[in-house]
XYZ file of N, CA and C in Angstrom:
345
model
N 79.084 109.027 101.828
C 79.343 108.413 100.186
C 79.933 107.345 100.594
N 79.883 106.584 100.034
C 80.630 104.650 99.885
C 80.914 105.281 98.632
N 81.833 104.168 98.623
C 83.140 104.347 97.080
C 83.076 102.383 97.377
N 83.927 102.766 95.415
C 84.689 101.590 95.834
C 85.691 101.587 94.947
N 86.332 100.282 94.916
C 87.846 101.119 94.724
C 87.995 99.423 92.879
N 88.506 100.590 91.625
C 88.321 99.152 90.715
C 89.122 99.175 90.505
N 89.701 97.854 89.969
C 91.472 97.506 90.005
C 90.656 96.639 88.718
N 91.685 97.528 87.175
C 91.508 96.511 86.231
C 92.737 96.688 86.230
N 93.570 95.369 85.234
C 94.727 95.078 84.599
C 94.771 94.278 83.165
N 95.441 95.067 82.464
C 94.759 95.386 81.319
C 96.199 95.206 80.214
N 95.770 95.268 78.721
C 97.364 95.287 78.166
C 96.930 96.176 77.904
N 99.050 96.882 77.971
C 98.937 98.558 77.746
C 98.336 99.157 76.687
N 98.000 98.390 75.095
C 97.560 98.642 73.925
C 96.125 99.381 74.196
N 95.401 99.253 74.999
C 94.188 98.915 75.188
C 93.594 100.197 75.985
N 94.639 100.823 77.450
C 95.200 101.148 78.203
C 93.787 103.110 78.104
N 94.191 103.606 77.027
C 93.625 104.673 76.757
C 92.100 104.386 76.461
N 91.862 103.426 74.975
C 90.004 103.042 74.957
C 89.490 102.688 76.152
N 89.957 102.071 77.382
C 89.224 100.926 78.751
C 89.108 102.938 79.496
N 90.337 103.099 79.556
C 89.463 104.739 80.283
C 89.227 105.757 80.031
N 88.359 105.531 77.957
C 87.336 106.237 77.620
C 85.877 105.887 78.038
N 85.906 104.446 78.101
C 84.650 103.030 78.976
C 84.704 104.212 79.895
N 85.293 103.959 80.585
C 85.472 103.728 81.811
C 84.627 105.442 82.827
N 85.196 106.892 81.581
C 85.070 107.946 81.460
C 83.022 107.828 81.196
N 83.219 107.305 80.109
C 81.276 107.529 79.370
C 80.852 106.080 80.666
N 81.512 106.011 81.333
C 80.280 104.893 82.135
C 80.309 105.700 83.637
N 81.004 106.952 83.936
C 81.103 107.762 84.768
C 81.732 107.585 85.487
N 83.383 106.819 84.953
C 84.696 107.535 86.936
C 85.052 108.925 86.078
N 85.124 109.363 87.422
C 85.563 110.594 87.453
C 87.017 111.228 87.110
N 88.084 109.505 87.141
C 88.685 110.005 87.273
C 90.717 108.255 87.406
N 91.467 108.689 86.830
C 91.725 107.135 87.095
C 93.278 107.046 87.834
N 93.893 106.220 88.254
C 95.339 106.359 88.218
C 96.283 105.208 87.833
N 97.190 105.522 86.528
C 97.366 104.531 85.907
C 98.731 104.115 86.188
N 98.955 102.834 86.611
C 100.231 102.470 87.308
C 100.928 101.544 85.825
N 102.010 101.630 84.877
C 102.014 101.406 84.225
C 103.261 100.079 84.862
N 103.448 99.247 83.182
C 104.450 98.241 83.324
C 103.865 97.187 84.736
N 103.103 96.712 84.493
C 102.774 95.615 85.401
C 103.013 94.528 85.028
N 102.823 94.066 85.552
C 103.107 91.584 85.028
C 102.438 91.135 85.950
N 102.216 90.316 85.181
C 101.172 88.787 85.299
C 101.198 87.200 84.790
N 101.090 87.118 85.177
C 100.045 85.891 84.194
C 99.224 84.859 84.312
N 98.877 84.304 83.497
C 97.633 83.547 83.210
C 97.389 81.711 83.838
N 96.608 81.459 83.209
C 96.517 79.660 84.004
C 98.201 78.816 83.349
N 98.339 79.426 82.349
C 100.135 78.655 81.975
C 100.646 79.509 82.296
N 101.895 79.883 81.938
C 103.508 80.767 81.079
C 103.197 80.738 80.136
N 103.080 81.934 79.010
C 102.988 81.950 77.963
C 105.162 81.145 76.896
N 104.840 80.433 76.241
C 106.672 80.469 76.030
C 107.068 81.195 74.740
N 107.887 81.525 74.320
C 108.569 82.007 72.528
C 109.399 80.718 72.316
N 109.830 80.863 71.261
C 110.813 80.871 70.579
C 111.916 80.338 71.309
N 112.377 78.611 71.490
C 113.894 78.029 72.692
C 112.834 78.314 73.874
N 112.222 78.237 74.392
C 111.358 77.909 75.621
C 111.285 79.068 76.512
N 111.831 80.278 76.193
C 111.981 81.381 76.878
C 110.554 82.080 77.346
N 110.208 82.081 78.390
C 108.522 82.783 79.100
C 108.885 84.829 78.540
N 107.577 84.402 77.953
C 107.462 85.547 77.779
C 106.375 86.202 77.824
N 106.394 87.579 78.849
C 105.235 88.455 79.490
C 105.096 89.468 78.932
N 103.589 90.191 78.740
C 103.086 90.562 77.890
C 103.267 91.479 79.485
N 103.597 93.117 78.781
C 104.061 94.476 79.594
C 102.039 94.672 80.296
N 101.348 94.892 80.950
C 100.239 95.618 81.399
C 100.703 96.621 82.216
N 99.648 97.351 82.253
C 99.020 97.821 82.598
C 97.758 97.614 83.697
N 98.018 99.118 84.904
C 97.191 98.417 85.790
C 96.254 99.461 86.261
N 95.050 99.843 85.847
C 94.504 100.657 86.041
C 93.166 101.008 87.338
N 94.095 102.550 88.130
C 92.523 102.563 89.530
C 91.480 103.182 89.152
N 90.657 103.208 90.136
C 89.494 103.890 89.868
C 88.368 103.919 91.623
N 88.373 105.578 91.236
C 87.739 105.585 93.432
C 86.757 105.854 92.762
N 85.758 105.153 92.512
C 83.931 105.352 92.394
C 83.513 105.293 93.066
N 82.020 106.022 93.129
C 80.723 106.179 94.101
C 80.405 104.702 93.985
N 79.776 104.114 95.426
C 79.202 102.547 94.682
C 78.395 102.699 93.518
N 77.757 103.996 94.207
C 76.062 103.754 92.829
C 76.506 103.138 91.458
N 77.303 103.712 90.892
C 77.733 103.818 89.569
C 79.049 103.056 89.963
N 79.323 102.323 90.498
C 80.917 101.889 90.119
C 80.284 99.972 89.528
N 79.476 99.583 89.414
C 79.101 97.995 88.662
C 79.259 98.089 87.058
N 78.385 99.912 87.070
C 78.148 100.656 85.175
C 79.675 100.335 84.688
N 80.314 100.949 86.182
C 81.956 101.591 85.599
C 83.004 100.001 85.530
N 82.677 98.974 85.359
C 83.065 97.402 85.906
C 82.361 97.124 84.636
N 81.404 96.710 84.366
C 80.537 96.456 83.029
C 81.240 96.974 82.375
N 81.779 97.971 82.152
C 82.131 98.984 80.462
C 83.170 98.727 80.836
N 84.028 98.785 81.141
C 85.652 97.941 81.714
C 85.163 96.542 80.070
N 84.668 96.475 81.513
C 84.206 94.245 80.613
C 84.096 94.492 79.413
N 83.271 94.941 79.123
C 82.539 94.347 77.935
C 83.829 95.333 76.942
N 83.769 96.783 77.087
C 85.072 96.940 75.369
C 87.088 96.617 75.798
N 86.769 96.161 76.799
C 87.771 95.615 77.345
C 87.987 93.534 77.162
N 86.887 93.776 76.147
C 86.218 91.745 75.868
C 87.180 91.559 77.234
N 87.301 91.014 77.575
C 87.685 89.925 79.458
C 87.399 88.951 79.322
N 85.925 88.611 79.061
C 85.122 87.469 79.022
C 85.007 86.677 78.220
N 85.514 87.731 76.847
C 85.919 86.511 75.013
C 87.018 86.539 74.779
N 87.742 86.969 74.760
C 89.534 86.848 74.624
C 89.432 86.415 75.903
N 90.419 85.586 76.307
C 91.602 85.108 77.488
C 92.958 86.006 77.075
N 93.143 86.639 78.171
C 94.767 87.504 78.605
C 94.683 88.586 77.857
N 93.365 88.629 78.391
C 93.239 90.498 77.889
C 92.670 90.890 78.685
N 92.243 90.689 79.932
C 92.848 91.580 81.271
C 91.423 91.017 82.377
N 91.485 91.728 83.474
C 91.014 91.036 84.609
C 90.396 92.985 84.832
N 88.948 92.728 85.693
C 88.825 94.001 86.625
C 87.915 93.345 87.635
N 87.921 94.097 88.468
C 87.285 94.026 89.533
C 87.452 95.012 91.114
N 86.530 94.911 91.704
C 86.495 95.622 92.615
C 86.802 95.376 94.018
N 86.547 96.405 95.256
C 86.547 96.172 96.168
C 86.085 96.897 97.412
N 85.885 97.449 98.399
C 85.211 97.937 99.010
C 86.494 98.647 100.028
N 85.990 100.139 99.839
C 87.205 100.944 100.443
C 86.300 101.573 102.070
N 86.899 101.901 102.877
C 86.037 101.858 104.565
C 86.510 103.225 104.469
N 87.210 104.239 104.307
C 87.238 105.170 103.947
C 88.253 106.035 103.068
N 87.743 107.147 102.369
C 88.822 107.903 101.512
C 88.980 109.388 102.403
N 90.062 110.383 102.068
C 90.239 111.614 101.375
C 90.305 112.021 100.516
N 90.724 113.749 100.662
C 91.166 113.891 99.625
C 89.781 113.329 97.707
N 88.405 112.985 98.429
C 87.833 113.657 96.818
C 86.895 114.189 97.539
N 87.066 115.204 97.860
C 85.858 116.065 98.157
C 85.600 116.925 96.953
N 86.392 117.187 95.523
C 85.671 117.712 94.283
C 85.142 116.375 93.990
N 85.372 115.086 93.386
C 84.336 113.533 93.500
C 83.303 113.609 93.829
N 83.456 114.367 94.896
C 81.873 113.966 95.720
C 81.044 115.622 95.145
N 81.770 116.526 95.002
C 80.309 117.460 94.616
C 80.356 117.384 92.632
N 81.871 116.770 91.774
C 80.739 116.753 90.831
C 80.120 115.283 91.064
N 80.148 113.820 91.565
C 79.238 113.250 91.996
C 77.576 113.962 92.243
N 77.214 114.907 93.178
C 76.376 115.212 93.465
C 75.859 115.951 92.617
N 75.921 116.541 91.432
C 75.463 117.316 90.460
C 75.559 116.726 89.117
N 75.811 115.894 89.425
C 75.844 114.169 87.717
C 73.813 113.371 88.414
N 73.831 112.904 87.650
C 72.661 112.368 87.642
C 73.307 110.337 87.980
N 72.448 109.818 89.099
C 72.410 108.883 88.503
C 72.235 108.161 88.511
N 73.316 107.055 88.062
C 72.950 105.641 86.497
C 72.497 104.252 87.255
N 71.480 104.459 88.045
C 71.516 103.112 87.852
C 70.009 102.616 86.772
């Protein structure tokens, strides 16, 4: 099987909603890294010109190639990434090899494809 790593950087208050959307789209699990920090095109400034940085979560999904795009699109739709600037970003990367995913492969084999 071929896998993709889907990475989503999101506002932490949207994490649970996005995790559920990914699961509904076929994700079999995820890793959440809390308190990531990011910047957009311009730094956000608050009172007295101090920099404001909202805490974000990094969501990692190892997904089988044939369902990865479906998961990515679900994240974009539910997260409103293209509609609302600053809400988050998601992308996928090729995974050359993976171990420790035997249970995931068994689950995917018994699940119909989402083509």
